[in-house]
CSV table of C-alpha atoms in Angstrom, one decimal:
chain,number,residue,atom,x,y,z
V,1,MET,CA,1.8,-22.1,5.8
V,2,ARG,CA,2.9,-20.5,9.3
V,3,ARG,CA,1.5,-17.5,10.6
V,4,VAL,CA,4.2,-14.7,9.5
V,5,ALA,CA,3.3,-12.4,12.2
V,6,PRO,CA,5.0,-13.1,15.6
V,7,GLU,CA,2.7,-13.0,18.4
V,8,ARG,CA,3.7,-10.0,20.2
V,9,LEU,CA,5.1,-6.9,18.5
V,10,GLU,CA,7.5,-6.6,21.7
V,11,VAL,CA,9.5,-9.2,20.0
V,12,TYR,CA,10.6,-6.1,17.5
V,13,ARG,CA,11.9,-3.6,20.3
V,14,GLY,CA,9.6,-1.4,19.6
V,15,GLY,CA,11.4,2.3,17.9
V,16,PRO,CA,10.6,4.2,15.2
V,17,GLY,CA,10.6,1.8,12.1
V,18,LEU,CA,7.8,0.0,13.6
V,19,TRP,CA,6.0,2.5,14.0
V,20,ALA,CA,6.7,3.6,10.3
V,21,PHE,CA,5.7,-0.1,9.2
V,22,LEU,CA,2.7,0.0,11.5
V,23,LEU,CA,1.1,3.1,9.8
V,24,HIS,CA,2.1,1.9,6.7
V,25,ARG,CA,-0.2,-0.8,7.1
V,26,ILE,CA,-2.8,1.4,8.3
V,27,THR,CA,-2.8,3.7,6.0
V,28,GLY,CA,-2.5,0.9,3.4
V,29,LEU,CA,-6.1,-0.3,4.5
V,30,VAL,CA,-7.7,3.1,4.5
V,31,LEU,CA,-6.3,3.6,1.2
V,32,VAL,CA,-7.6,0.0,-0.3
V,33,ALA,CA,-11.3,1.3,1.8
V,34,TRP,CA,-10.9,4.7,0.0
V,35,VAL,CA,-10.1,3.1,-3.6
V,36,VAL,CA,-13.2,0.5,-3.3
V,37,MET,CA,-15.3,3.9,-2.3
V,38,PHE,CA,-14.4,5.4,-4.9
V,39,THR,CA,-14.7,3.0,-7.7
V,40,VAL,CA,-18.0,2.0,-6.5
V,41,GLU,CA,-18.8,5.7,-7.1
V,42,GLN,CA,-17.5,6.4,-10.6
V,43,SER,CA,-19.3,3.4,-11.4
V,44,THR,CA,-22.3,5.3,-10.8
V,45,LEU,CA,-21.4,7.8,-13.5
V,46,LEU,CA,-22.8,5.0,-15.7
V,47,LEU,CA,-26.1,5.7,-14.8
V,48,GLY,CA,-26.5,9.0,-16.5
V,49,ALA,CA,-25.4,12.2,-15.4
V,50,ASP,CA,-29.2,12.9,-13.1
V,51,SER,CA,-28.2,9.6,-11.0
V,52,HIS,CA,-24.3,10.5,-10.7
V,53,ASP,CA,-24.8,14.3,-9.7
V,54,ARG,CA,-27.3,13.5,-6.9
V,55,PHE,CA,-24.8,10.7,-5.7
V,56,ARG,CA,-22.2,13.2,-5.4
V,57,ASP,CA,-24.5,15.7,-3.5
V,58,VAL,CA,-24.8,13.4,-1.0
V,59,LEU,CA,-21.0,12.8,-0.6
V,60,THR,CA,-19.6,16.0,-0.9
V,61,THR,CA,-20.9,17.2,2.5
V,62,VAL,CA,-18.7,18.5,5.2
V,63,PRO,CA,-17.9,15.2,7.2
V,64,PHE,CA,-17.3,13.4,4.0
V,65,ARG,CA,-14.8,16.1,2.8
V,66,LEU,CA,-13.3,15.7,6.3
V,67,VAL,CA,-12.4,12.4,5.3
V,68,GLU,CA,-11.1,12.8,2.1
V,69,LEU,CA,-8.6,15.0,3.6
V,70,ALA,CA,-7.5,12.4,5.8
V,71,VAL,CA,-7.5,9.7,3.0
V,72,VAL,CA,-4.8,12.3,1.7
V,73,VAL,CA,-2.5,12.8,4.6
V,74,ALA,CA,-2.9,8.9,4.5
V,75,ALA,CA,-1.8,8.9,0.9
V,76,LEU,CA,1.0,11.1,1.4
V,77,TYR,CA,2.6,9.3,4.5
V,78,HIS,CA,1.9,5.7,2.6
V,79,ALA,CA,3.7,7.1,0.0
V,80,LEU,CA,6.7,8.6,1.4
V,81,ASN,CA,7.4,5.6,3.7
V,82,GLY,CA,6.9,3.5,0.2
V,83,LEU,CA,9.2,5.5,-1.3
V,84,ARG,CA,11.6,5.1,1.7
V,85,LEU,CA,11.2,1.3,1.5
V,86,VAL,CA,12.1,1.1,-2.0
V,87,ALA,CA,15.4,3.5,-1.9
V,88,VAL,CA,16.2,1.1,1.0
V,89,ASP,CA,15.8,-1.7,-1.4
V,90,LEU,CA,17.6,-0.2,-4.3
V,91,TRP,CA,20.7,1.2,-2.1
V,92,PRO,CA,20.5,-1.4,1.1
V,93,ALA,CA,23.6,0.3,2.4
V,94,ALA,CA,21.2,3.3,3.3
V,95,THR,CA,20.3,0.9,6.1
V,96,ALA,CA,23.0,3.0,7.9
V,97,ARG,CA,21.1,6.5,7.2
V,98,HIS,CA,17.8,4.7,8.7
V,99,ARG,CA,17.0,7.1,11.3
V,100,GLN,CA,18.0,10.4,9.0
V,101,LEU,CA,15.5,9.2,6.5
V,102,LEU,CA,12.8,8.4,9.0
V,103,GLN,CA,13.7,12.1,9.8
V,104,ALA,CA,13.5,13.5,6.7
V,105,GLN,CA,10.5,11.6,5.6
V,106,VAL,CA,8.5,12.9,8.3
V,107,ALA,CA,9.9,16.3,7.8
V,108,VAL,CA,9.1,16.1,3.9
V,109,PHE,CA,5.2,14.6,5.3
V,110,PHE,CA,4.8,17.5,7.6
V,111,ALA,CA,5.9,20.3,5.1
V,112,ALA,CA,3.8,19.0,2.7
V,113,ALA,CA,0.4,17.2,4.7
V,114,VAL,CA,0.1,20.9,6.4
V,115,PRO,CA,0.1,23.0,3.9
V,116,ALA,CA,-2.4,20.7,2.1
V,117,ALA,CA,-4.4,20.4,4.7
V,118,TRP,CA,-4.7,24.1,5.2
V,119,ILE,CA,-6.2,24.6,1.2
V,120,MET,CA,-8.7,22.2,1.5
V,121,LEU,CA,-10.1,23.0,4.8
V,122,VAL,CA,-10.2,27.0,3.4
V,123,ARG,CA,-11.8,25.1,0.2
V,124,LEU,CA,-14.2,23.3,2.1
V,125,PHE,CA,-15.2,26.3,4.2
V,126,ASP,CA,-15.3,28.4,1.3
V,127,ALA,CA,-17.9,26.3,-0.1
Z,1,MET,CA,7.0,-18.0,20.5
Z,2,ILE,CA,11.0,-18.3,20.6
Z,3,VAL,CA,12.3,-15.4,21.5
Z,4,ASP,CA,16.0,-15.6,21.6
Z,5,GLU,CA,16.6,-14.8,18.0
Z,6,ALA,CA,17.4,-11.7,16.6
Z,7,PRO,CA,14.4,-9.5,15.3
Z,8,ALA,CA,13.4,-10.2,11.9
Z,9,PRO,CA,13.6,-7.1,9.4
Z,10,PRO,CA,10.1,-5.4,9.1
Z,11,LEU,CA,7.9,-7.7,7.4
Z,12,ALA,CA,7.0,-5.0,4.3
Z,13,ARG,CA,10.8,-5.4,3.5
Z,14,ARG,CA,11.2,-9.3,4.0
Z,15,PRO,CA,12.1,-11.1,0.9
Z,16,ARG,CA,8.9,-13.8,0.3
Z,17,ARG,CA,9.3,-17.1,-1.1
Z,18,SER,CA,10.1,-17.0,-5.0
Z,19,ARG,CA,7.0,-17.6,-6.1
Z,20,ASP,CA,6.0,-14.0,-4.7
Z,21,ALA,CA,9.2,-12.7,-6.1
Z,22,GLY,CA,6.8,-10.9,-9.5
Z,23,TRP,CA,4.6,-9.9,-6.1
Z,24,TRP,CA,7.2,-8.2,-4.5
Z,25,LEU,CA,8.4,-6.3,-7.5
Z,26,PHE,CA,5.3,-5.4,-8.5
Z,27,MET,CA,4.2,-3.9,-5.2
Z,28,ARG,CA,7.2,-1.5,-5.8
Z,29,VAL,CA,6.8,-0.7,-9.4
Z,30,SER,CA,3.3,0.1,-8.8
Z,31,GLY,CA,3.9,1.8,-5.8
Z,32,VAL,CA,6.2,4.5,-7.2
Z,33,LEU,CA,4.0,4.9,-10.5
Z,34,LEU,CA,0.8,5.1,-7.9
Z,35,ALA,CA,3.1,7.7,-6.1
Z,36,VAL,CA,2.9,9.8,-9.4
Z,37,LEU,CA,-0.6,9.2,-10.7
Z,38,VAL,CA,-2.0,10.4,-6.8
Z,39,LEU,CA,-0.4,13.3,-6.7
Z,40,GLY,CA,-1.0,14.3,-9.8
Z,41,HIS,CA,-5.0,13.5,-9.1
Z,42,VAL,CA,-4.8,15.1,-5.7
Z,43,LEU,CA,-3.2,18.2,-7.1
Z,44,ASP,CA,-5.5,18.0,-9.8
Z,45,ARG,CA,-8.6,17.3,-7.8
Z,46,PHE,CA,-7.7,19.8,-4.7
Z,47,LEU,CA,-5.6,22.5,-6.4
Z,48,ILE,CA,-6.5,23.6,-9.9
Z,49,HIS,CA,-9.8,22.7,-9.7
Z,50,ASP,CA,-12.4,22.2,-6.7
Z,51,VAL,CA,-13.2,18.6,-5.7
Z,52,GLY,CA,-17.1,19.9,-5.6
Z,53,ASP,CA,-17.0,21.3,-9.2
Z,54,VAL,CA,-16.1,17.4,-10.1
Z,55,ASP,CA,-19.9,16.0,-11.4
Z,56,TYR,CA,-20.7,13.9,-14.3
Z,57,ASP,CA,-19.8,17.0,-16.9
Z,58,PHE,CA,-16.5,17.7,-15.4
Z,59,VAL,CA,-15.4,13.7,-15.6
Z,60,ALA,CA,-16.8,13.5,-19.4
Z,61,ARG,CA,-15.3,16.1,-20.6
Z,62,ARG,CA,-12.1,15.0,-19.5
Z,63,TRP,CA,-12.8,11.4,-20.3
Z,64,ARG,CA,-12.9,12.6,-23.7
Z,65,ASN,CA,-9.2,12.9,-23.8
Z,66,PRO,CA,-7.6,9.4,-23.8
Z,67,PHE,CA,-4.8,10.9,-21.7
Z,68,TRP,CA,-7.2,10.9,-19.0
Z,69,ARG,CA,-9.0,8.0,-19.5
Z,70,LEU,CA,-5.8,6.4,-19.4
Z,71,TRP,CA,-4.2,8.3,-16.4
Z,72,ASP,CA,-7.7,7.2,-14.6
Z,73,GLY,CA,-7.6,4.2,-15.8
Z,74,ALA,CA,-4.2,3.3,-14.6
Z,75,LEU,CA,-4.9,5.0,-11.3
Z,76,LEU,CA,-7.9,2.7,-10.5
Z,77,GLY,CA,-5.8,-0.4,-11.9
Z,78,LEU,CA,-2.9,-0.3,-9.9
Z,79,GLY,CA,-4.3,1.2,-7.0
Z,80,LEU,CA,-6.9,-1.6,-6.5
Z,81,ALA,CA,-4.3,-4.1,-7.5
Z,82,HIS,CA,-1.4,-2.8,-5.5
Z,83,GLY,CA,-3.8,-2.1,-2.3
Z,84,PHE,CA,-5.8,-5.8,-2.8
Z,85,HIS,CA,-2.1,-7.4,-2.5
Z,86,GLY,CA,-1.3,-5.4,0.4
Z,87,LEU,CA,-4.3,-6.5,2.0
Z,88,ARG,CA,-3.0,-10.2,0.9
Z,89,ILE,CA,-0.2,-9.5,2.6
Z,90,VAL,CA,-1.9,-8.7,6.2
Z,91,VAL,CA,-4.3,-11.2,5.9
Z,92,GLU,CA,-1.1,-13.2,5.8
Z,93,ASP,CA,0.4,-12.1,8.8
Z,94,LEU,CA,-2.5,-11.9,11.1
Z,95,VAL,CA,-5.0,-15.1,10.5
Z,96,ALA,CA,-3.3,-18.2,11.6
Z,97,ASP,CA,-5.6,-21.0,11.3
Z,98,PRO,CA,-5.3,-22.3,7.8
Z,99,ARG,CA,-9.1,-22.9,7.2
Z,100,ARG,CA,-9.7,-19.3,8.3
Z,101,ARG,CA,-6.8,-17.6,6.2
Z,102,LEU,CA,-8.3,-19.4,3.2
Z,103,SER,CA,-11.5,-18.1,3.4
Z,104,ALA,CA,-10.1,-14.8,4.3
Z,105,LEU,CA,-8.4,-14.4,0.8
Z,106,ALA,CA,-10.9,-16.0,-0.8
Z,107,ALA,CA,-13.0,-13.2,0.4
Z,108,VAL,CA,-10.2,-10.7,-0.6
Z,109,ALA,CA,-9.8,-12.0,-4.1
Z,110,VAL,CA,-13.8,-11.7,-4.6
Z,111,VAL,CA,-13.8,-8.5,-3.4
Z,112,ALA,CA,-10.6,-7.6,-5.5
Z,113,GLY,CA,-11.9,-8.9,-8.6
Z,114,VAL,CA,-15.5,-7.5,-8.3
Z,115,THR,CA,-14.1,-3.8,-7.6
Z,116,LEU,CA,-11.2,-4.5,-10.8
Z,117,ALA,CA,-14.2,-5.3,-13.0
Z,118,LEU,CA,-16.8,-2.5,-12.2
Z,119,ALA,CA,-13.6,0.1,-12.7
Z,120,ALA,CA,-12.3,-1.3,-15.8
Z,121,ILE,CA,-16.4,-1.0,-16.7
Z,122,THR,CA,-16.6,2.2,-15.6
Z,123,VAL,CA,-13.3,3.9,-17.3
Z,124,VAL,CA,-14.0,2.1,-20.7
Z,125,GLY,CA,-17.8,2.5,-20.4
Z,126,VAL,CA,-18.3,6.1,-19.8
């Protein structure tokens, strides 16, 4: 089975669609790593309240909560881009509006990410 | 690398061979479901409650209600399946050497299996 990706990304001639795709992959990898970590953390529940809560005390420090914020933003991007992909899959004619879809996606992303980040940061520094 | 053909469509949208048709559909269906599951989870953890308050008691109380147990189970199960399959696609795209690819895919499968088992035990057993 030959390798699918071309040797050089320049083959795709750049453009916002390529960035959307790359970010989708990068956020996806971040999210997989996160979900694995989260599963391990949840599994400490099996060890009982003390062990779990001690584990969580280590993991609710500021640096870790900032990582959580980054993951939430990554999930937001990945979900929005994924929904755009599904929309184009269901209505292939939407490809004609590719640029507008991407613009709408970016707009929704910032409209959601900025308040979410704000709220999370406020909560974090209130604690 | 022959460059004088038209650039291929983004890999995320390129139709896979029919053996993978089920996976193609799964990624989209699970993706849409996960968008809802994750949104609810994030709103609950960061807006309705505070993530710092989520300790053992919080989870134990939550999981007495089967609805939340199902929600979190679906979140973890679908999330891990969706994510690890995405990882498999990335490996297939990036690893050219057939033997390295096989090892990489095997490693992904093992980590996926272990993590899924751990998640299942946790959601069912706590």
